[in-house]
Short mmCIF file of C-alpha atoms in Angstrom, two decimals:
data_model
loop_
_atom_site.label_atom_id
_atom_site.label_comp_id
_atom_site.label_asym_id
_atom_site.label_seq_id
_atom_site.Cartn_x
_atom_site.Cartn_y
_atom_site.Cartn_z
CA UNK T 532 0.06 0.01 -0.02
CA UNK T 533 0.87 3.68 -0.37
CA UNK T 534 0.70 4.91 3.17
CA UNK T 535 0.75 8.43 4.48
CA UNK T 536 2.38 8.69 7.90
CA UNK T 537 2.07 11.75 10.07
CA UNK T 538 4.75 12.17 12.74
CA UNK T 539 6.99 10.21 10.38
CA UNK T 540 10.21 11.65 11.89
CA UNK T 541 9.09 11.53 15.50
CA UNK T 542 9.87 8.95 18.19
CA UNK T 543 7.09 6.60 17.09
CA UNK T 544 6.91 7.46 13.38
CA UNK T 545 10.64 7.01 12.84
CA UNK T 546 10.21 3.35 13.86
CA UNK T 547 6.98 2.86 11.94
CA UNK T 548 8.37 4.12 8.65
CA UNK T 549 11.23 1.54 8.22
CA UNK T 550 8.81 -1.25 9.45
CA UNK T 551 6.37 -0.34 6.63
CA UNK T 552 9.13 -0.09 4.05
CA UNK T 553 10.64 -3.34 5.08
CA UNK T 554 7.28 -5.00 4.47
CA UNK T 555 7.13 -3.65 0.96
CA UNK T 556 4.79 -0.63 1.47
CA UNK T 557 5.46 2.82 -0.03
CA UNK T 558 5.54 5.60 2.47
CA UNK T 559 4.67 9.29 2.26
CA UNK T 560 6.07 10.86 5.41
CA UNK T 561 4.87 14.19 6.86
CA UNK T 562 7.57 16.59 7.99
CA UNK T 563 7.85 20.34 8.80
CA UNK T 564 11.60 20.62 8.30
CA UNK T 565 14.35 20.13 5.78
CA UNK T 566 16.24 17.93 8.22
CA UNK T 567 13.11 15.76 8.47
CA UNK T 568 12.78 15.66 4.70
CA UNK T 569 16.38 14.49 4.29
CA UNK T 570 15.87 11.71 6.98
CA UNK T 571 12.78 10.44 5.21
CA UNK T 572 14.52 10.45 1.77
CA UNK T 573 17.45 8.64 3.18
CA UNK T 574 15.08 6.02 4.66
CA UNK T 575 13.47 5.56 1.24
CA UNK T 576 10.24 7.43 1.87
CA UNK T 577 8.53 10.20 -0.11
CA UNK T 578 8.29 13.64 1.60
CA UNK T 579 5.14 15.68 2.23
CA UNK T 580 5.57 19.05 3.87
CA UNK T 581 2.98 20.08 6.37
CA UNK T 582 2.14 20.63 10.09
CA UNK T 583 -0.56 19.70 12.65
CA UNK T 584 -1.32 23.44 12.74
CA UNK T 585 -2.20 23.39 9.06
CA UNK T 586 -5.09 20.78 8.68
CA UNK T 587 -5.24 21.39 4.99
CA UNK T 588 -1.67 20.14 4.58
CA UNK T 589 -2.80 16.93 6.31
CA UNK T 590 -5.74 16.52 4.02
CA UNK T 591 -3.51 16.92 0.93
CA UNK T 592 -1.21 14.24 2.19
CA UNK T 593 -4.04 11.82 2.82
CA UNK T 594 -5.47 12.42 -0.59
CA UNK T 595 -2.30 10.93 -2.09
CA UNK T 596 -2.49 7.67 -0.11
CA UNK T 597 -4.25 4.31 0.02
CA UNK T 598 -4.07 4.23 3.85
CA UNK T 599 -3.10 6.74 6.59
CA UNK T 600 -1.30 6.30 9.90
CA UNK T 601 -1.66 9.27 12.24
CA UNK T 602 1.21 9.06 14.70
CA UNK T 603 1.91 12.82 15.11
CA UNK T 604 1.14 14.56 18.39
CA UNK T 605 2.41 17.76 20.01
CA UNK T 606 3.97 16.62 23.27
CA UNK T 607 4.18 19.97 25.00
CA UNK T 608 2.40 18.68 28.17
CA UNK T 609 2.16 22.16 29.59
CA UNK T 610 -0.59 22.68 26.94
CA UNK T 611 -1.85 19.10 26.96
CA UNK T 612 -5.56 19.72 26.73
CA UNK T 613 -5.14 22.26 23.96
CA UNK T 614 -2.91 19.87 22.01
CA UNK T 615 -5.46 17.08 22.38
CA UNK T 616 -8.07 19.39 20.73
CA UNK T 617 -5.51 20.13 18.01
CA UNK T 618 -5.14 16.44 17.45
CA UNK T 619 -8.92 16.13 17.07
CA UNK T 620 -8.90 18.73 14.35
CA UNK T 621 -6.00 16.88 12.66
CA UNK T 622 -7.97 13.65 12.69
CA UNK T 623 -11.08 15.34 11.23
CA UNK T 624 -8.93 16.80 8.38
CA UNK T 625 -7.49 13.39 7.51
CA UNK T 626 -10.84 11.80 7.68
CA UNK T 627 -12.38 14.29 5.26
CA UNK T 628 -9.88 13.21 2.61
CA UNK T 629 -10.92 9.66 3.10
CA UNK T 630 -14.69 9.99 3.09
CA UNK T 631 -16.49 7.95 0.47
CA UNK T 632 -13.75 5.26 0.33
CA UNK T 633 -12.65 2.19 2.22
CA UNK T 634 -9.14 3.49 2.69
CA UNK T 635 -8.10 2.87 6.32
CA UNK T 636 -7.11 5.58 8.85
CA UNK T 637 -5.32 4.38 11.96
CA UNK T 638 -5.27 7.08 14.63
CA UNK T 639 -3.44 7.17 17.93
CA UNK T 640 -4.70 7.55 21.50
CA UNK T 641 -3.87 6.33 24.96
CA UNK T 642 -4.68 3.02 26.72
CA UNK T 643 -6.56 4.90 29.47
CA UNK T 644 -9.53 5.35 27.29
CA UNK T 645 -10.15 1.60 27.59
CA UNK T 646 -10.50 1.84 31.42
CA UNK T 647 -14.00 0.95 32.69
CA UNK T 648 -13.24 1.10 36.49
CA UNK T 649 -10.40 1.87 38.85
CA UNK T 650 -7.87 -0.97 39.25
CA UNK T 651 -9.22 -2.99 36.35
CA UNK T 652 -6.89 -3.23 33.24
CA UNK T 653 -8.06 -1.20 30.36
CA UNK T 654 -9.36 -3.38 27.45
CA UNK T 655 -9.83 -2.87 23.68
CA UNK T 656 -13.66 -3.33 23.86
CA UNK T 657 -14.18 -0.22 26.15
CA UNK T 658 -14.27 3.36 24.90
CA UNK T 659 -14.67 5.49 28.00
CA UNK T 660 -15.50 8.95 26.71
CA UNK T 661 -15.98 10.20 30.26
CA UNK T 662 -12.36 9.50 31.05
CA UNK T 663 -10.62 12.63 32.56
CA UNK T 664 -7.65 12.28 30.16
CA UNK T 665 -8.00 15.11 27.55
CA UNK T 666 -6.70 12.66 24.91
CA UNK T 667 -10.33 11.51 24.69
CA UNK T 668 -10.62 14.19 22.07
CA UNK T 669 -8.69 11.98 19.62
CA UNK T 670 -11.15 9.05 20.01
CA UNK T 671 -14.19 11.32 19.84
CA UNK T 672 -12.98 12.72 16.65
CA UNK T 673 -12.38 9.12 15.30
CA UNK T 674 -15.86 8.10 16.42
CA UNK T 675 -17.53 10.89 14.48
CA UNK T 676 -15.64 9.85 11.34
CA UNK T 677 -16.55 6.15 11.96
CA UNK T 678 -20.18 7.13 12.12
CA UNK T 679 -19.79 9.01 8.79
CA UNK T 680 -18.53 5.80 7.15
CA UNK T 681 -14.71 6.42 7.31
CA UNK T 682 -12.62 3.31 7.95
CA UNK T 683 -11.10 4.41 11.26
CA UNK T 684 -9.27 2.24 13.84
CA UNK T 685 -7.27 3.26 16.92
CA UNK T 686 -3.90 2.34 18.22
CA UNK T 687 -3.77 3.09 22.02
CA UNK T 688 -0.36 3.57 23.37
CA UNK T 689 1.12 2.77 26.87
CA UNK T 690 4.55 4.13 27.86
CA UNK T 691 6.52 3.47 24.64
CA UNK T 692 10.16 3.02 25.42
CA UNK T 693 13.66 2.28 24.31
CA UNK T 694 16.89 3.44 26.00
CA UNK T 695 16.36 7.07 24.76
CA UNK T 696 12.75 7.75 25.61
CA UNK T 697 10.09 6.15 27.74
CA UNK T 698 6.80 8.04 27.40
CA UNK T 699 5.75 9.67 30.71
CA UNK T 700 8.78 8.26 32.44
CA UNK T 701 11.03 10.61 30.42
CA UNK T 702 9.66 13.77 32.13
CA UNK T 703 9.94 11.93 35.48
CA UNK T 704 13.66 11.68 34.83
CA UNK T 705 13.78 15.47 34.33
CA UNK T 706 11.87 16.04 37.48
CA UNK T 707 14.14 13.73 39.49
CA UNK T 708 17.19 15.57 38.27
CA UNK T 709 15.60 18.87 39.16
CA UNK T 710 14.36 17.84 42.59
CA UNK T 711 17.37 15.70 43.54
CA UNK T 712 15.17 12.68 44.34
CA UNK T 713 13.47 9.92 42.35
CA UNK T 714 9.89 10.00 43.69
CA UNK T 715 6.59 8.11 43.55
CA UNK T 716 3.18 8.95 45.05
CA UNK T 717 2.03 7.36 48.33
CA UNK T 718 2.97 3.66 48.36
CA UNK T 719 3.79 3.68 44.69
CA UNK T 720 1.49 0.81 43.88
CA UNK T 721 -0.17 2.56 40.93
CA UNK T 722 0.87 1.09 37.60
CA UNK T 723 2.00 2.22 34.21
CA UNK T 724 1.67 -0.10 31.16
CA UNK T 725 4.52 -0.26 28.67
CA UNK T 726 5.61 -1.47 25.26
CA UNK T 727 8.93 -1.41 23.44
CA UNK T 728 9.27 0.87 20.45
CA UNK T 729 10.11 -1.91 18.04
CA UNK T 730 7.07 -3.93 19.09
CA UNK T 731 4.81 -0.90 18.80
CA UNK T 732 6.06 -0.19 15.25
CA UNK T 733 5.33 -3.73 14.21
CA UNK T 734 1.82 -3.46 15.68
CA UNK T 735 1.09 -0.25 13.62
CA UNK T 736 1.96 -2.19 10.49
CA UNK T 737 -0.19 -5.19 11.38
CA UNK T 738 -3.11 -2.90 12.21
CA UNK T 739 -3.03 -0.86 9.07
CA UNK T 740 -2.68 -3.93 6.91
CA UNK T 741 -5.78 -5.43 8.66
CA UNK T 742 -7.70 -2.18 8.07
CA UNK T 743 -10.69 -3.17 10.33
CA UNK T 744 -13.02 -0.26 10.85
CA UNK T 745 -13.82 0.38 14.55
CA UNK T 746 -11.06 -1.79 15.94
CA UNK T 747 -9.07 -0.62 18.89
CA UNK T 748 -5.62 -2.06 19.63
CA UNK T 749 -3.49 -1.91 22.77
CA UNK T 750 0.31 -1.76 22.07
CA UNK T 751 0.96 -3.20 25.56
CA UNK T 752 3.71 -5.68 26.42
CA UNK T 753 3.76 -5.19 30.20
CA UNK T 754 0.34 -4.75 31.75
CA UNK T 755 1.45 -2.61 34.56
CA UNK T 756 4.74 -1.71 36.29
CA UNK T 757 4.30 -0.04 39.70
CA UNK T 758 5.64 3.44 39.93
CA UNK T 759 7.75 2.61 42.98
CA UNK T 760 9.66 0.07 40.86
CA UNK T 761 10.11 2.73 38.14
CA UNK T 762 11.31 5.30 40.71
CA UNK T 763 13.83 2.75 42.06
CA UNK T 764 15.26 2.25 38.58
CA UNK T 765 15.60 6.02 38.11
CA UNK T 766 17.25 6.28 41.53
CA UNK T 767 19.80 3.65 40.37
CA UNK T 768 20.43 5.36 37.08
CA UNK T 769 20.61 8.89 38.43
CA UNK T 770 22.26 7.84 41.71
CA UNK T 771 19.53 9.62 43.71
CA UNK T 772 17.61 8.73 46.80
CA UNK T 773 14.12 7.26 46.20
CA UNK T 774 11.28 8.83 48.19
CA UNK T 775 7.51 8.77 48.59
CA UNK T 776 5.58 11.95 48.10
CA UNK T 777 2.20 12.31 49.86
CA UNK T 778 -0.71 12.58 47.44
CA UNK T 779 -1.59 16.11 48.70
CA UNK T 780 1.97 17.26 47.89
CA UNK T 781 2.12 15.58 44.37
CA UNK T 782 1.15 18.75 42.62
CA UNK T 783 3.99 20.81 44.16
CA UNK T 784 6.58 18.15 43.46
CA UNK T 785 5.57 16.84 40.07
CA UNK T 786 3.95 19.99 38.47
CA UNK T 787 1.93 19.10 35.38
CA UNK T 788 3.05 15.48 35.65
CA UNK T 789 0.98 15.18 38.90
CA UNK T 790 -2.04 14.52 36.61
CA UNK T 791 -0.46 11.17 35.78
CA UNK T 792 2.05 10.40 38.58
CA UNK T 793 -0.57 9.00 40.93
CA UNK T 794 -2.87 7.29 38.39
CA UNK T 795 -3.29 3.52 38.23
CA UNK T 796 -3.27 2.79 34.51
CA UNK T 797 -2.90 -1.03 33.93
CA UNK T 798 -3.90 -2.15 30.38
CA UNK T 799 -4.41 -5.49 28.76
CA UNK T 800 -3.48 -6.39 25.19
CA UNK T 801 -5.05 -9.90 25.10
CA UNK T 802 -7.45 -9.13 22.27
CA UNK T 803 -4.82 -7.34 20.28
CA UNK T 804 -2.47 -10.32 20.53
CA UNK T 805 -5.13 -12.83 19.54
CA UNK T 806 -6.53 -10.75 16.67
CA UNK T 807 -3.23 -9.71 15.07
CA UNK T 808 -0.92 -12.49 16.13
CA UNK T 809 1.22 -9.92 17.84
CA UNK T 810 3.84 -11.33 20.19
CA UNK T 811 6.07 -8.50 21.57
CA UNK T 812 9.76 -9.49 21.94
CA UNK T 813 11.47 -6.31 22.97
CA UNK T 814 13.07 -5.63 26.42
CA UNK T 815 10.89 -4.44 29.32
CA UNK T 816 10.69 -0.87 30.60
CA UNK T 817 12.90 -1.50 33.65
CA UNK T 818 15.55 -3.30 31.53
CA UNK T 819 15.73 -0.22 29.24
CA UNK T 820 15.82 2.15 32.19
CA UNK T 821 18.77 0.19 33.63
CA UNK T 822 20.47 0.13 30.21
CA UNK T 823 20.17 3.83 29.29
CA UNK T 824 22.96 6.39 29.64
CA UNK T 825 21.72 8.97 32.11
CA UNK T 826 24.74 11.25 31.38
CA UNK T 827 23.97 11.58 27.66
#
């Protein structure tokens, strides 16, 4: 297939693009910069210039393709809610280009949207539009397109990691450096799900090849790693003491990250594995945290 990939030079997209090319697909990669264009050309992909702030540029890219993977997202978490709304606008623009066809659109959201009750792992058959995570805007936009006949499916991400980045754990590293301690909230029993970047890239390919309208996939290898274990790994790597922060002091310590630091977010991928034959093989989150270079 000829596949348009947004976020093609980002953390996720830069792994998805070679996975697609290796499988024989053609890739049109979205980029806003010349450096990004050169990286895409070097990888063997076509270049499409555009940005999330210009929905029309996204629509033009989608018009050239037989399928679309939307992996781009503005990760400025100080403006998280605003950026989630921007993602909704981007999804609507991509969907407009695909209306009246069966061409698949695979959008990206978070595993939290599959959570039905506290402490229970999120599952693919749940779409909790009352979830407090502002990323609900992405799935809401996808649902509107699905109702309009667009072939939309959703890739829900956990903490995607390698030895360079680890989703929400990456800002925790910065906070630990700034505060001089690696911290967790309360007893640190709340959990983060995780998946290795290479496994996640493979899952994007399997999902877009399947092209099943309305499907939701969880790119989860590890269902839930407790935050105390994560903080202890950061303490080892940064050579910092590990401490518990009372819940009522989390805002002062973690800043914007306090929205997530105390959340229990386990997630299952049982249906995804069965449906797509996906068997993640990459290292776990703690293995990557122990292997990374904290001085780089």
